[in-house]
Coordinates of C-alpha atoms in Angstrom, one line a residue:
M26 CA 0.0 0.0 0.0
A27 CA 1.0 3.6 -0.5
T28 CA 2.4 6.3 1.9
V29 CA 0.4 9.4 1.1
I30 CA 1.2 13.0 2.2
L31 CA -2.0 15.1 1.9
F32 CA -1.8 18.8 2.2
H33 CA -4.8 20.8 3.4
S34 CA -6.7 23.5 1.7
V35 CA -6.4 27.3 2.3
R36 CA -8.9 26.9 5.1
G37 CA -6.5 24.7 7.2
L38 CA -6.4 21.1 8.4
R39 CA -10.1 20.4 8.8
S40 CA -12.6 17.5 8.7
L41 CA -12.2 17.2 4.9
E42 CA -8.6 16.3 5.1
R43 CA -8.9 14.3 8.3
G44 CA -11.8 12.3 6.8
A45 CA -9.8 11.6 3.7
A46 CA -6.9 10.4 5.8
E47 CA -9.2 8.1 7.8
R48 CA -10.8 6.8 4.6
L49 CA -7.5 6.1 2.9
S50 CA -6.0 4.6 6.1
A51 CA -9.0 2.2 6.3
A52 CA -8.1 1.1 2.7
G53 CA -4.6 0.2 4.0
H54 CA -2.6 3.3 3.1
S55 CA -0.4 5.3 5.5
V56 CA -1.5 8.9 5.4
V57 CA 0.2 12.0 6.8
T58 CA -1.7 15.3 6.9
P59 CA 0.8 18.0 7.9
D60 CA -0.9 21.0 9.6
L61 CA 0.8 24.0 8.0
Y62 CA -1.2 26.5 10.0
D63 CA -0.3 25.0 13.4
G64 CA -3.9 24.5 14.4
R65 CA -5.2 27.8 13.0
M66 CA -8.2 27.8 10.7
A67 CA -9.0 30.3 8.0
G68 CA -12.6 31.5 7.5
S69 CA -11.9 32.5 3.9
A70 CA -9.4 32.0 1.2
D71 CA -8.0 35.5 1.7
A72 CA -7.5 34.8 5.4
G73 CA -5.6 31.6 4.6
L74 CA -3.5 33.2 2.0
A75 CA -2.5 35.8 4.5
F76 CA -0.5 33.1 6.2
G77 CA 1.9 33.4 3.3
R78 CA 2.4 30.8 0.5
R79 CA 6.2 30.8 0.7
S80 CA 6.3 30.1 4.4
L81 CA 3.7 27.3 3.9
C82 CA 6.0 25.7 1.4
D83 CA 8.9 25.9 3.8
R84 CA 6.8 24.4 6.5
A85 CA 5.7 21.7 4.2
E86 CA 9.3 20.8 3.3
R87 CA 10.1 20.5 7.0
A88 CA 7.0 18.4 7.7
V89 CA 8.0 15.8 5.1
A90 CA 11.7 15.7 5.9
G91 CA 11.6 12.3 7.5
L92 CA 9.1 10.7 5.2
P93 CA 9.9 8.4 2.3
T94 CA 10.8 10.3 -0.9
S95 CA 8.6 7.8 -2.7
A96 CA 5.5 9.0 -0.8
V97 CA 2.5 10.1 -2.9
L98 CA 2.2 13.9 -2.9
G99 CA -1.3 15.1 -2.6
G100 CA -3.2 18.2 -1.9
V101 CA -6.7 19.6 -1.5
S102 CA -7.2 22.9 -3.4
M103 CA -4.3 25.2 -2.3
G104 CA -2.7 22.1 -0.9
A105 CA -2.2 20.9 -4.5
A106 CA 0.2 23.9 -5.1
V107 CA 2.0 23.0 -1.8
A108 CA 2.4 19.4 -3.0
A109 CA 3.6 20.6 -6.4
S110 CA 6.2 22.8 -4.7
L111 CA 7.7 19.6 -3.2
W112 CA 7.4 17.5 -6.4
A113 CA 10.6 18.9 -8.0
K114 CA 12.5 18.1 -4.8
R115 CA 11.0 14.6 -4.6
P116 CA 11.0 13.3 -8.2
E117 CA 10.8 9.7 -6.8
A118 CA 7.2 10.3 -5.6
A119 CA 5.2 7.2 -6.5
G120 CA 2.3 9.4 -7.7
V121 CA 0.7 12.8 -7.4
L122 CA -2.9 13.6 -6.5
F123 CA -4.5 17.0 -7.0
L124 CA -7.9 17.4 -5.5
H125 CA -10.0 20.5 -6.4
S126 CA -7.1 22.2 -8.1
I127 CA -4.3 22.0 -10.7
A128 CA -0.7 23.0 -10.0
E129 CA 2.6 23.3 -11.7
I130 CA 4.3 20.2 -13.1
P131 CA 8.1 20.4 -12.5
A132 CA 10.5 20.2 -15.4
N133 CA 12.1 17.1 -13.7
A134 CA 8.9 15.1 -13.5
R135 CA 9.7 11.5 -13.8
S136 CA 8.5 9.7 -17.0
D137 CA 5.2 7.9 -16.5
V138 CA 4.7 9.1 -12.9
P139 CA 1.0 8.7 -12.3
V140 CA -0.8 12.0 -11.7
E141 CA -4.6 12.1 -10.9
V142 CA -6.6 15.3 -10.9
H143 CA -10.2 15.8 -9.6
L144 CA -12.0 19.0 -10.4
A145 CA -15.4 20.6 -10.3
D146 CA -16.7 21.6 -13.7
P147 CA -16.9 24.5 -13.9
D148 CA -14.8 25.6 -11.0
V149 CA -14.7 29.2 -9.8
Y150 CA -11.0 28.9 -9.0
E151 CA -10.0 26.7 -12.0
P152 CA -11.7 28.2 -15.1
T153 CA -12.4 25.7 -17.9
D154 CA -10.0 27.5 -20.3
E155 CA -7.2 27.4 -17.8
V156 CA -7.8 23.7 -17.1
A157 CA -7.8 23.0 -20.9
A158 CA -4.5 24.9 -21.3
W159 CA -2.9 23.2 -18.3
S160 CA -4.1 19.8 -19.6
A161 CA -2.6 20.5 -23.0
A162 CA 0.7 21.5 -21.5
A163 CA 0.7 18.5 -19.2
G164 CA 0.2 16.3 -22.3
E165 CA 3.6 17.5 -23.5
T166 CA 5.3 16.2 -20.3
P167 CA 6.3 12.6 -19.6
I168 CA 3.8 12.1 -16.8
A169 CA 0.9 9.6 -16.9
L170 CA -2.0 12.1 -16.4
E171 CA -5.7 11.4 -15.7
V172 CA -8.1 14.2 -15.2
F173 CA -11.6 13.7 -13.8
T174 CA -14.2 16.5 -13.8
Y175 CA -17.5 16.6 -12.0
P176 CA -20.2 18.6 -13.8
G177 CA -22.3 20.8 -11.6
A178 CA -20.2 20.2 -8.4
G179 CA -18.9 23.1 -6.3
H180 CA -15.2 23.8 -5.8
L181 CA -14.8 21.8 -2.6
Y182 CA -17.5 19.2 -3.5
T183 CA -16.0 16.5 -1.3
D184 CA -16.4 18.5 1.9
P185 CA -19.7 17.5 3.5
T186 CA -19.6 20.6 5.8
L187 CA -19.8 23.1 2.9
P188 CA -22.6 24.1 0.5
D189 CA -20.3 22.9 -2.4
F190 CA -20.8 19.3 -1.3
D191 CA -22.0 16.9 -3.9
A192 CA -22.5 13.4 -2.5
E193 CA -22.3 11.5 -5.7
A194 CA -19.3 13.4 -7.0
A195 CA -17.5 12.9 -3.7
R196 CA -18.3 9.1 -3.7
L197 CA -16.9 8.8 -7.2
T198 CA -13.8 10.8 -6.4
W199 CA -12.9 8.8 -3.4
S200 CA -13.5 5.5 -5.3
R201 CA -11.2 6.7 -8.0
V202 CA -8.6 7.9 -5.5
E203 CA -8.6 4.5 -3.8
H204 CA -8.2 2.7 -7.1
F205 CA -5.3 5.1 -8.1
L206 CA -3.5 4.4 -4.8
A207 CA -4.1 0.7 -4.9
A208 CA -2.5 0.5 -8.4
L209 CA 0.8 2.1 -7.2

């Protein structure tokens, strides 16, 4: 089974990420959810971004220092960008998982590294034209990319505590994520 590092959204380490970790742990994976806000929560995206992206990436690097370099890098929304910031430094990652966001693919991405992306369609933070351009650029890289979109779902559609929640899209996402991890 896989070791997974799952970074939280801009709102902080909440029930969404903890629930995902429990679900994936129950499926036999080892899941680490670093708390980059040291217990603080953000009530909005602006409040979370005020914590500073650069310092979050530095905290993330320290949080994973003792973990296997082959661990799957994953992130929820803003956490995808945090995971991507580590990807270039951990090219041995067994896979990459972006939930609710797209993020930069490093120039040193290993050939055929599995990358799975799950997005609302449309998504207020990931406009359709940007996702299309990102997917086209990703197609020029050596990664093994699979993108899933969920029509009509809200941005954080897997979070049952938010109005964005879409039960069927969430069920399908977690089923696909479990399959992705089991195949690594």
